[in-house]
CSV table of C-alpha atoms and ligand atoms in Angstrom, one decimal:
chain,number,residue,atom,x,y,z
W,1,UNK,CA,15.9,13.8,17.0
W,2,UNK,CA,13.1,12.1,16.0
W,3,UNK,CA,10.2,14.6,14.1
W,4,UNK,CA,7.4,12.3,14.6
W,5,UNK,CA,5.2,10.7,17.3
W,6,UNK,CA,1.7,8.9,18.3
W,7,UNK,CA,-0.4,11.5,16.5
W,8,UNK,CA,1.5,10.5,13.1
W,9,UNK,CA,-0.5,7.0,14.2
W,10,UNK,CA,-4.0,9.1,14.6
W,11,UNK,CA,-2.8,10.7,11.2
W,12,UNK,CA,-2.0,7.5,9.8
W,13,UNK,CA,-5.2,6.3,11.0
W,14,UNK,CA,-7.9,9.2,8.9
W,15,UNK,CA,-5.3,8.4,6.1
W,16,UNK,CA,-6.8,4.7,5.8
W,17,UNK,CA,-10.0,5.2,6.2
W,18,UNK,CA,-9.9,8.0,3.4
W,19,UNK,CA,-8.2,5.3,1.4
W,20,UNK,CA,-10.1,2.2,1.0
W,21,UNK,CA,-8.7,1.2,-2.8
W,22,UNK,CA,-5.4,2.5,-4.4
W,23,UNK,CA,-7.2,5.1,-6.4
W,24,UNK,CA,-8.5,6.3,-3.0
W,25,UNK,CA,-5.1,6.5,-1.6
W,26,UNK,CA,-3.2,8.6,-4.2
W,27,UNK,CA,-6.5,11.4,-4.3
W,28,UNK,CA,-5.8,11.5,-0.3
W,29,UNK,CA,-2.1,11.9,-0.9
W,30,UNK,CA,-2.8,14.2,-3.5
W,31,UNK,CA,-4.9,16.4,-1.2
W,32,UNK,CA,-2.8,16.0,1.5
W,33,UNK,CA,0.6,17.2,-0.8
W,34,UNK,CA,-1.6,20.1,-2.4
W,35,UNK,CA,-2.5,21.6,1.4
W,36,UNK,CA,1.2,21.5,1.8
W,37,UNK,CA,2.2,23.8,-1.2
W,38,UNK,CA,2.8,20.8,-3.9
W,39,UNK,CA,1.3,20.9,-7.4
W,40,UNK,CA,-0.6,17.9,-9.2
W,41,UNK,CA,1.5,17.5,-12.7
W,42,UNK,CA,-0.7,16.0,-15.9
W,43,UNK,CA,2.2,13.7,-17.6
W,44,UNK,CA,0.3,15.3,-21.1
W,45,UNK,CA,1.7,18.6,-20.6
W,46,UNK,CA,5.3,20.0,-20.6
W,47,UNK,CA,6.6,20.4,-17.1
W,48,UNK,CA,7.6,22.9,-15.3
W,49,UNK,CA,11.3,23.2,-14.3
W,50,UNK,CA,11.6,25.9,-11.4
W,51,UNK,CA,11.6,24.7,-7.3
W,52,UNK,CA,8.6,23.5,-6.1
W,53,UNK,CA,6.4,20.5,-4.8
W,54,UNK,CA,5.2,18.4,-7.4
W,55,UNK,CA,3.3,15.2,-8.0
W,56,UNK,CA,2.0,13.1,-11.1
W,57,UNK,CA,-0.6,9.6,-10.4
W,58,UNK,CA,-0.9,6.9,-13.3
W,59,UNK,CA,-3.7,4.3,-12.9
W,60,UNK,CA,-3.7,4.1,-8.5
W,61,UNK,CA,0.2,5.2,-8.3
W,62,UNK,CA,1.1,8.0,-7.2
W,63,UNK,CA,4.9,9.8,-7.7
W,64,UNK,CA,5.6,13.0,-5.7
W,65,UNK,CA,9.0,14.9,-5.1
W,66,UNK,CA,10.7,18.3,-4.0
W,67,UNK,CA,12.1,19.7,-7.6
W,68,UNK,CA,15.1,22.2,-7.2
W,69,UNK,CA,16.8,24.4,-8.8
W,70,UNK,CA,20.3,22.4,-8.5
W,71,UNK,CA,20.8,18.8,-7.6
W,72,UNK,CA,23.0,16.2,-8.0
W,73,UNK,CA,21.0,12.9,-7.1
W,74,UNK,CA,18.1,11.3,-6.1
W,75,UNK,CA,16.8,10.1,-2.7
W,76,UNK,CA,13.7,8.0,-3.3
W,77,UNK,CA,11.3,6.2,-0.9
W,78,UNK,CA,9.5,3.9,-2.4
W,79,UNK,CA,6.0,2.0,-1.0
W,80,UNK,CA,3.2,0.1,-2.3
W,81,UNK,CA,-1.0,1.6,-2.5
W,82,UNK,CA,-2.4,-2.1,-2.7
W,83,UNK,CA,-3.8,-4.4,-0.7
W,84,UNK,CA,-4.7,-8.1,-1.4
W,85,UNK,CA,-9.0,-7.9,-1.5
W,86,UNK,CA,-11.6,-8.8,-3.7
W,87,UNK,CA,-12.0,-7.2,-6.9
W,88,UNK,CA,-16.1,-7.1,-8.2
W,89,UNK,CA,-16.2,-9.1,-11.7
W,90,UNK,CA,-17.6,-7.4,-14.8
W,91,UNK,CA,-20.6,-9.2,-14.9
W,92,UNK,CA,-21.2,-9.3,-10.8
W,93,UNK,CA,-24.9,-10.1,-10.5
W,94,UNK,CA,-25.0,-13.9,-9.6
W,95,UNK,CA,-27.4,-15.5,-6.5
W,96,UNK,CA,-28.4,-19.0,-5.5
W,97,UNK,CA,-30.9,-20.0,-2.9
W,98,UNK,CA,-33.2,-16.9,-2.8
W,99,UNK,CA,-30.0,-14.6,-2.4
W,100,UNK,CA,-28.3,-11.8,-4.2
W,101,UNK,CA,-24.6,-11.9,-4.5
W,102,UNK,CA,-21.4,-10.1,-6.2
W,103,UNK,CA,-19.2,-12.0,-8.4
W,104,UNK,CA,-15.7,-11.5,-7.3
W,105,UNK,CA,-12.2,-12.1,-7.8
W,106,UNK,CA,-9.5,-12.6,-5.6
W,107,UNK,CA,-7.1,-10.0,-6.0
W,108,UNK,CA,-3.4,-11.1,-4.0
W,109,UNK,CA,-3.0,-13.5,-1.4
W,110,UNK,CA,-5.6,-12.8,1.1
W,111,UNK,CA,-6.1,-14.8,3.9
W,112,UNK,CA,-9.7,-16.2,3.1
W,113,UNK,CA,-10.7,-17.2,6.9
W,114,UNK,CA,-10.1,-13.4,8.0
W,115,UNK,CA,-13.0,-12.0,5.3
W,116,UNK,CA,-15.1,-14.4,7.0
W,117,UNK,CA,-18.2,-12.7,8.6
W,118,UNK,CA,-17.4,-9.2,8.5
W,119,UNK,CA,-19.2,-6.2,7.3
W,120,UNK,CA,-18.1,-5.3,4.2
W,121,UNK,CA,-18.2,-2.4,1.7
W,122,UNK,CA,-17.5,-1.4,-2.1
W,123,UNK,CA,-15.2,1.3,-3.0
W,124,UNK,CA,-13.4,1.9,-6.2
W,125,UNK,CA,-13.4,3.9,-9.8
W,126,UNK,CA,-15.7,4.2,-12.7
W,127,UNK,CA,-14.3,5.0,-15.5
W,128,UNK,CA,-17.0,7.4,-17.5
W,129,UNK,CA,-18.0,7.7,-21.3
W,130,UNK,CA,-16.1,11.4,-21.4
W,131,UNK,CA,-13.3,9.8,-20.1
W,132,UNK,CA,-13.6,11.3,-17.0
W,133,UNK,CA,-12.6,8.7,-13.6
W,134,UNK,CA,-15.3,8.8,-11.0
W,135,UNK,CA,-13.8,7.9,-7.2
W,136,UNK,CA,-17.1,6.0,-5.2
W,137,UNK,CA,-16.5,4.3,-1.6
W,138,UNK,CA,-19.9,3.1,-0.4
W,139,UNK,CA,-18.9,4.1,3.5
W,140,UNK,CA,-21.8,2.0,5.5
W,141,UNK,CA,-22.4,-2.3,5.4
W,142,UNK,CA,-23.4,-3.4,1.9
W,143,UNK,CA,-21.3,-7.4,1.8
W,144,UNK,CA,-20.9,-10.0,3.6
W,145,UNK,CA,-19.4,-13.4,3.2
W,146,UNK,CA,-20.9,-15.8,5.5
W,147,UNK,CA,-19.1,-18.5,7.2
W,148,UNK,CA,-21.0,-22.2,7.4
W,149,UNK,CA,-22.7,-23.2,10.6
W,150,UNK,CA,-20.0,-25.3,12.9
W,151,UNK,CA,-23.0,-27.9,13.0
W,152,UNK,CA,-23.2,-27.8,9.6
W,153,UNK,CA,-19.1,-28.1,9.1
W,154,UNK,CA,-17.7,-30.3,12.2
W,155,UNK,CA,-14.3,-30.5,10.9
W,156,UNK,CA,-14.3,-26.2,10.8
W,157,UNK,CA,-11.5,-26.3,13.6
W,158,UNK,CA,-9.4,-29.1,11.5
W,159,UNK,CA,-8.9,-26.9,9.0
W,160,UNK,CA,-10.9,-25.7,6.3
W,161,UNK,CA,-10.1,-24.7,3.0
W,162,UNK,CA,-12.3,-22.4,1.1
W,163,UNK,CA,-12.8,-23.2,-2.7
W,164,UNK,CA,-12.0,-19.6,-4.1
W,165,UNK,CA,-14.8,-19.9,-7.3
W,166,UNK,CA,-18.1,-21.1,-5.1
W,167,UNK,CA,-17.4,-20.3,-1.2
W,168,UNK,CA,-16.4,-16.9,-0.6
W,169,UNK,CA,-18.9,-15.0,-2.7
W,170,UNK,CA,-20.1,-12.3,-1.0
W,171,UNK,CA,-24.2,-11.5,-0.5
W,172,UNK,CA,-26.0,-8.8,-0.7
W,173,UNK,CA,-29.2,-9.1,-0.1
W,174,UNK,CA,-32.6,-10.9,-0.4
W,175,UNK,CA,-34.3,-12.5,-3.7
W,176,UNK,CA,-33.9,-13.1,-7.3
W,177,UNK,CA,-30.5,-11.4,-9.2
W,178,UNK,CA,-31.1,-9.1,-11.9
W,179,UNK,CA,-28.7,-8.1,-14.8
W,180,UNK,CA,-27.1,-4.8,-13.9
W,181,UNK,CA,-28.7,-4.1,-10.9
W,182,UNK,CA,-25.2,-4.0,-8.2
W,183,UNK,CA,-23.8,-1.3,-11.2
W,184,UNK,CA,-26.8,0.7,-11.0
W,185,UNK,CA,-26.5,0.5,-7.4
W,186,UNK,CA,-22.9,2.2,-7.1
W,187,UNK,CA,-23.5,4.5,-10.2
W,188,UNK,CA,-26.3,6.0,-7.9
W,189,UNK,CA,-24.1,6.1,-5.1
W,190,UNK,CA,-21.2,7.7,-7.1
W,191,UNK,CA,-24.2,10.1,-8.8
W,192,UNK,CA,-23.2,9.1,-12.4
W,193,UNK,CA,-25.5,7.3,-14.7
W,194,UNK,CA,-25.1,4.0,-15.2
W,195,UNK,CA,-25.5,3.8,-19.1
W,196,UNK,CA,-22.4,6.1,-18.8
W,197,UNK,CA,-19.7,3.7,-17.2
W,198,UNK,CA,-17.6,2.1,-19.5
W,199,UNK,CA,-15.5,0.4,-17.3
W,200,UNK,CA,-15.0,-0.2,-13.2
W,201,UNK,CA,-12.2,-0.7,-10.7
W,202,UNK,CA,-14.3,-2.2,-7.8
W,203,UNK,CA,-13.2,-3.7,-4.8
W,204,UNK,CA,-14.6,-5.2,-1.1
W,205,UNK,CA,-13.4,-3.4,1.7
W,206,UNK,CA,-13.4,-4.0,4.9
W,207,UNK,CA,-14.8,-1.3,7.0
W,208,UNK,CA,-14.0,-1.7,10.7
W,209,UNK,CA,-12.3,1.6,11.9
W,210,UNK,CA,-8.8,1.5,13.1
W,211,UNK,CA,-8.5,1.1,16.8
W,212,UNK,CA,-5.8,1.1,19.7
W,213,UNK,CA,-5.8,-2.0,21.6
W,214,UNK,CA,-4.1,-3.2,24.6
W,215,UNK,CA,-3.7,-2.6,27.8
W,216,UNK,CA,-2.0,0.9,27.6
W,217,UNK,CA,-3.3,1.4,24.1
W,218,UNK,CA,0.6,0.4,22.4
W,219,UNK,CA,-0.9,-1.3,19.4
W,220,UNK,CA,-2.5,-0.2,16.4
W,221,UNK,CA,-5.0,-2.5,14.3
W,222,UNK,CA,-6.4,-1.5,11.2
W,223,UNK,CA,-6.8,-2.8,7.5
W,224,UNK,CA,-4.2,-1.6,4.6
W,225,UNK,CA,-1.3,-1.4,7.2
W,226,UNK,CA,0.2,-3.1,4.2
W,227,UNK,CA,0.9,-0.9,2.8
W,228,UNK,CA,-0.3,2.7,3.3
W,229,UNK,CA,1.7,2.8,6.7
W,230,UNK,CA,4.6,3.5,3.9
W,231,UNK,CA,3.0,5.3,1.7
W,232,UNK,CA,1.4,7.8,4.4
W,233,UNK,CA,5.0,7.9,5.9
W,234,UNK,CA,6.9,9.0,3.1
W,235,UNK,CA,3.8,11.9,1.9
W,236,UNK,CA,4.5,13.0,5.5
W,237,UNK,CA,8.3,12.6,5.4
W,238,UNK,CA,8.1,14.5,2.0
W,239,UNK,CA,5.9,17.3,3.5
W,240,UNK,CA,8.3,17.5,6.4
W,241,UNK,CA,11.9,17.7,4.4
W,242,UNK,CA,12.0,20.8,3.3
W,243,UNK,CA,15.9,21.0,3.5
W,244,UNK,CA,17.5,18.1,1.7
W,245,UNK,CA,20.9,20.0,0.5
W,246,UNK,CA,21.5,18.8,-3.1
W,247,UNK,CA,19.3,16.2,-3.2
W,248,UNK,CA,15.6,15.2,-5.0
W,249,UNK,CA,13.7,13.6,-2.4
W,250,UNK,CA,10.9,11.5,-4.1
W,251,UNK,CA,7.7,9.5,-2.7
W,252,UNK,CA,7.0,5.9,-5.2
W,253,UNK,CA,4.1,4.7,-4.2
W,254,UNK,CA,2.9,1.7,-6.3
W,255,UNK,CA,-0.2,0.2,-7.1
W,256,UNK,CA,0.0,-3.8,-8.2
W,257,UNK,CA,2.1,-4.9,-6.1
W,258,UNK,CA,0.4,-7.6,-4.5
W,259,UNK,CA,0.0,-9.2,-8.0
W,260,UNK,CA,3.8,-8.9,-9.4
W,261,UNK,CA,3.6,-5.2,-10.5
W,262,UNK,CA,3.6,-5.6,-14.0
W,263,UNK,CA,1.1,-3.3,-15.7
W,264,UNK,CA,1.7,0.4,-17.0
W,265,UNK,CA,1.7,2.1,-13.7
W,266,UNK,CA,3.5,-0.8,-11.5
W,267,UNK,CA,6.8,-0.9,-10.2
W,268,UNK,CA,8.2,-2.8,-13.5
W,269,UNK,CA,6.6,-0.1,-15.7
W,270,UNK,CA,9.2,3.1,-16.9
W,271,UNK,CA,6.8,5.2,-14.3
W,272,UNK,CA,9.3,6.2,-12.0
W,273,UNK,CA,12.1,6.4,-14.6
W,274,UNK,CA,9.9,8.3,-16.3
W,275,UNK,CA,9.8,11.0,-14.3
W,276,UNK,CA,13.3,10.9,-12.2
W,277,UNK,CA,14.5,11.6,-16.8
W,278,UNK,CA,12.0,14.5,-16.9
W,279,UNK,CA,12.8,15.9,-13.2
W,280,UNK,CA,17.0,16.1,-14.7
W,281,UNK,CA,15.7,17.5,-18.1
W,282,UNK,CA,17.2,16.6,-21.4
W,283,UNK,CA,20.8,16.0,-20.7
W,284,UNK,CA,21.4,12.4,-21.2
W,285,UNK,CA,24.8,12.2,-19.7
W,286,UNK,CA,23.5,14.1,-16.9
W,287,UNK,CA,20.7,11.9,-16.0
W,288,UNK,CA,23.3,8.7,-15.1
W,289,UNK,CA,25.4,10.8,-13.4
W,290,UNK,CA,22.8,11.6,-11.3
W,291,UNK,CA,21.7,7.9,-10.8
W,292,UNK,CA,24.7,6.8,-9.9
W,293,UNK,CA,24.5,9.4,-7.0
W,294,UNK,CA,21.0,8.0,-6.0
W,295,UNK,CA,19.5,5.5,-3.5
W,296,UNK,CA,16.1,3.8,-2.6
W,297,UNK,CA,14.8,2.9,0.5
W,298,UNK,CA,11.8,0.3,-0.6
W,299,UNK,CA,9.3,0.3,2.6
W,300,UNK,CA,6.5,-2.4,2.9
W,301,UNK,CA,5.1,-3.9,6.1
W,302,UNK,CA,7.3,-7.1,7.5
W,303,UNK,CA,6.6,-9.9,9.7
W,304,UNK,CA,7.0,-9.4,13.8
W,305,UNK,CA,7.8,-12.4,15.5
W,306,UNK,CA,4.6,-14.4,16.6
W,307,UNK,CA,4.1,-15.0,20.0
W,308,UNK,CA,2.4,-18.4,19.4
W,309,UNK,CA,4.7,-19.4,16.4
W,310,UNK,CA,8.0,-18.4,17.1
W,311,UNK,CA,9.2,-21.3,16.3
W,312,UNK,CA,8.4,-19.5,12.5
W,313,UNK,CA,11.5,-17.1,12.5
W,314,UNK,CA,15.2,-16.9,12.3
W,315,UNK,CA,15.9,-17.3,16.1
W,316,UNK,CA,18.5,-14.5,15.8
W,317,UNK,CA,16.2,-12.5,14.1
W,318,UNK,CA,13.1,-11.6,15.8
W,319,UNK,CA,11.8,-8.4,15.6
W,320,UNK,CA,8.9,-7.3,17.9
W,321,UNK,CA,6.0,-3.9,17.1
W,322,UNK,CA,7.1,-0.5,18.3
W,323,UNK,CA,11.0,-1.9,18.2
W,324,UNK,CA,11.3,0.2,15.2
W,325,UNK,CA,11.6,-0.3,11.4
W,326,UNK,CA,13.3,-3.3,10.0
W,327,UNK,CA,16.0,-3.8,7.1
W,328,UNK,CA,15.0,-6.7,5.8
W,329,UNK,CA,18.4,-9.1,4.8
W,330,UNK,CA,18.3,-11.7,2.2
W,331,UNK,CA,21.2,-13.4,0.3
W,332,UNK,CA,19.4,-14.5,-2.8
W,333,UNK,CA,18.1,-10.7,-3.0
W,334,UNK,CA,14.4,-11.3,-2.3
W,335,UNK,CA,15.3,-8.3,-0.2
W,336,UNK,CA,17.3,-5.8,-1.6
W,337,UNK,CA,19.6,-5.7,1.1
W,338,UNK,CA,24.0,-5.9,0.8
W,339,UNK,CA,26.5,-4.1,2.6
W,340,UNK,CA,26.5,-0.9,0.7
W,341,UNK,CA,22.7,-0.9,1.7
W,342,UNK,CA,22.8,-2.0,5.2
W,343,UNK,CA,25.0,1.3,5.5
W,344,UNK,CA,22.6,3.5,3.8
W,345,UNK,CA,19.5,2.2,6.2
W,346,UNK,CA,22.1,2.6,9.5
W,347,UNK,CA,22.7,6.3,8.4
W,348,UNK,CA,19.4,7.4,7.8
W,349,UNK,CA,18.0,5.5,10.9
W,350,UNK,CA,20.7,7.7,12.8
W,351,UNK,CA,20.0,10.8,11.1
W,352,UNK,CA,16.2,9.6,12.2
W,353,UNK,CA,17.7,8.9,15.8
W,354,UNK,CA,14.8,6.5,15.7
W,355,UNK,CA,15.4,2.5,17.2
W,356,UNK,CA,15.8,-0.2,14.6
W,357,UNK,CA,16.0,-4.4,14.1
W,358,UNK,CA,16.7,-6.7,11.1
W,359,UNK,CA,14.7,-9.2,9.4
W,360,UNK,CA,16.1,-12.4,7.9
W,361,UNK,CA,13.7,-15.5,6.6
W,362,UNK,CA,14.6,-18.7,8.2
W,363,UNK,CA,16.5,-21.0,5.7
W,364,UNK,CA,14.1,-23.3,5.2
W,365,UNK,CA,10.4,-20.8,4.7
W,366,UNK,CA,11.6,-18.7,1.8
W,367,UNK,CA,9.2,-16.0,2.6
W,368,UNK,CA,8.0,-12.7,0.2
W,369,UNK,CA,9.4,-10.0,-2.0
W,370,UNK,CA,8.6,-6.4,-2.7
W,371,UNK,CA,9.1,-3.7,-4.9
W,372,UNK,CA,12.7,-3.2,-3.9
W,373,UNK,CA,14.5,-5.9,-5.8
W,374,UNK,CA,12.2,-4.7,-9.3
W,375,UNK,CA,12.6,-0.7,-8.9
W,376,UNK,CA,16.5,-1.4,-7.8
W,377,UNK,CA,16.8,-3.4,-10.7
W,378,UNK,CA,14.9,-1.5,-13.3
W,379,UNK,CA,16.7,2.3,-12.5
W,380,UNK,CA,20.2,1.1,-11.3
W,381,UNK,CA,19.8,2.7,-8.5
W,382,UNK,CA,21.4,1.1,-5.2
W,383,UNK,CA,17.9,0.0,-3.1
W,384,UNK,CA,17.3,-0.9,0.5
W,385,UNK,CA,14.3,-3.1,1.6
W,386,UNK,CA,12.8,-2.0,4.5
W,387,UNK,CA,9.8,-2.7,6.7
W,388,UNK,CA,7.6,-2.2,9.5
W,389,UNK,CA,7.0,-5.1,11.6
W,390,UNK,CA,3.3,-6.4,11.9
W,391,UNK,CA,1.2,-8.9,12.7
W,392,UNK,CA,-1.3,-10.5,10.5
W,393,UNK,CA,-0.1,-9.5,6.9
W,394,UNK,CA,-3.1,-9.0,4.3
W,395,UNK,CA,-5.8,-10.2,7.1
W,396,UNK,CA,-8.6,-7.7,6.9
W,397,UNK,CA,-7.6,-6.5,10.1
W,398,UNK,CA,-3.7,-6.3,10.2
W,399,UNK,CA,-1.7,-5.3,13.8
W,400,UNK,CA,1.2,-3.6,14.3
W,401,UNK,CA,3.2,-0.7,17.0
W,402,UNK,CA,1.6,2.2,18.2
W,403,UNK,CA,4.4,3.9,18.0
W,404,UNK,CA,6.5,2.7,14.7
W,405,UNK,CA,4.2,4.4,11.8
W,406,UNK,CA,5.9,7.6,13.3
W,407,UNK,CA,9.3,5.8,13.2
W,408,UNK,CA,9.3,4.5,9.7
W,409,UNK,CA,8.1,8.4,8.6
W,410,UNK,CA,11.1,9.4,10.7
W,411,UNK,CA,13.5,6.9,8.7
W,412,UNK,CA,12.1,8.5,5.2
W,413,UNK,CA,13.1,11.8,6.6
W,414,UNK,CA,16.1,10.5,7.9
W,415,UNK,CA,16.7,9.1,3.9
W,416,UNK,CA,15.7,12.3,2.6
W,417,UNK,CA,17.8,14.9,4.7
W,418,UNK,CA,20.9,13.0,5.8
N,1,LIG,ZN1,3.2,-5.1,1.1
């Protein structure tokens, strides 16, 4: 029987908008494990080794899990606390014209049209003199990046492309730029001192509060769907499973992924194996015993068909919002995806008792990757790559089910319990 429903969407909902940058999104998770009985873990200190709720963040990702007293493997769901944006330069105080703008990078593939025009804000981390790491999220309209004038552009609906260095800087206000004045700004609003930030983490975001839409309300549009509609489903999925037999069931969220996931906290860094080796103790042998035992479910957001590009996906393969979570199939392993883990996604979407449908690229548009293939690859541990079927991937204002945010949190359960 399926645990969750449409309030895990309202839940899912408060979860992004406490969540603007992945820093954001592991201190929510955090606080939402900790009201739940789990313990934050500093990977400095020696570990505890009794039964409880635990969790451990390096640099935006976040690792939680169910410790117990005995176990004999490993059930892990994996997601991703990222989202492709723009990340503020070092040196962000530029203007031209008589206006003030931020220097920024892009950071992913984003979608430049959908950035276009919309109020945006600032949130990520400061990191201070004392070492200390300063959360700030600027909740009100502070960017903008504004389109040209149609007169001024009459080709706009031929297709436009935006150069990346000179046309999609956001503004900020009126007059001439002054050194340091945007890092004063948001060391005000964080209520720091700005001679004491040594370094930042700062990032647009786009601020329009999630919404139903449709006739009858059945869809959900918000930003970050990709991909804290995972990572909120498996902190809930983890909160919920409190009887998983003889098994470790463990949240992976990642930051980096949109940008290949290879820094010290990414899904190619020892992270997660990390912490699986310190969660079986010191017994070597022990420890691949217990992997062998394992499995991964990777969950990222996936592409529902289109209604006005159909034409875009595997004809037999066309899975619509609210039809359930996808397992998504490739042969050359883009997806982590075989036999053995086709079973593994069938049993715990029965367990779940939750509907299902399965992805497949068309032979001829190769499509994405996630974390699934890396983790899989770096642990040994038999992965499955699933995903919840959306519209709009890494638009500022993505689309997917009403209805499936509670279904894919119902799978993770279904992974962690059956
Ligand atoms: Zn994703």
């Amino acid at each position: 029987m399926p645990r969750f429903d449409r309030s895990h969407t309202d839940d899912l909902a408060a979860f992004i908008q406490a969540s603007p940058t992945p820093h954001h999104a592991c201190a929510e998770a955090g606080r939402l494990l900790e009201a739940a009985g789990f313990r934050r873990l500093d990977e400095t200190d020696a570990w505890p080794t009794g039964p409880g709720g635990h969790y451990a963040v390096r640099d935006g990702s976040i690792i939680a899990w169910r410790q117990r007293a005995d176990f004999d493997a490993f059930r892990i769901f994996g997601a991703h606390t990222d989202t492709p944006t723009f990340k503020v330069k070092p040196n962000p105080d530029t203007g031209s014209a008589g206006w003030k703008q931020i220097a920024v990078e892009v950071y992913g593939g984003v979608p430049h049209q959908t950035w276009l025009d919309r109020d945006l804000s600032v949130a990520g981390r400061l990191v201070m003199r004392d070492g200390t790491e300063v959360l700030v999220h600027v909740d009100r309209p502070l960017l903008r990046i504004p389109r040209l004038a149609i007169h001024l552009d009459r080709g706009v609906n031929e297709g436009q492309k935006l150069n990346a260095q000179s046309q999609l800087t956001p503004i900020w206000g009126l007059g001439q730029p002054r050194e340091g004045e945007f890092l004063e700004f948001i060391a005000a609003e964080a209520g720091v001192d700005a001679d004491d930030v040594l370094g930042h983490d700062l990032f647009a975001a786009a601020l329009d509060e999630p919404a139903y839409l449709g006739k009858d309300e059945e869809l959900f549009a918000a930003w970050r769907l990709d991909n804290l509609t995972s990572t909120h489903a498996g902190v809930a999925a983890l909160i919920a499973a409190e009887d998983t037999g003889t098994r470790v069931p463990v949240l992976a969220a990642f930051n980096y992924e949109e940008v290949g996931s290879m820094t010290y906290s990414g899904a190619q860094s020892p992270f997660l194996e990390s912490v699986l080796r310190r969660i079986v103790g010191d017994e070597a042998e022990r420890y691949e015993r217990v992997i062998a035992a394992s499995a991964m479910m990777s969950s990222d957001t996936g592409n529902a068909v289109h209604p006005n590009y159909p034409e875009k996906h595997e004809p037999g393969h066309r899975p619509i919002p609210d039809g359930g979570p996808m397992i998504k199939v490739s042969a050359n392993q883009r997806y982590a995806s075989g036999a053995e883990e086709q079973a593994l996604f069938r049993r715990s979407a029965e367990a779940a008792g939750i509907p299902w449908q399965t992805y497949v690229n068309r032979n001829d548009i190769p499509g994405g990757t996630t974390i699934g293939p890396i983790s899989g690859t770096q642990l040994g541990i038999l992965t499955v790559d699933v995903g919840l079927p959306i519209l709009s991937m890494h638009s500022a204002r993505e689309l997917c089910g009403a209805e499936d945010p509670g279904r894919l949190a119902d799978l993770a359960l279904g992974l962690f319990t059956h």
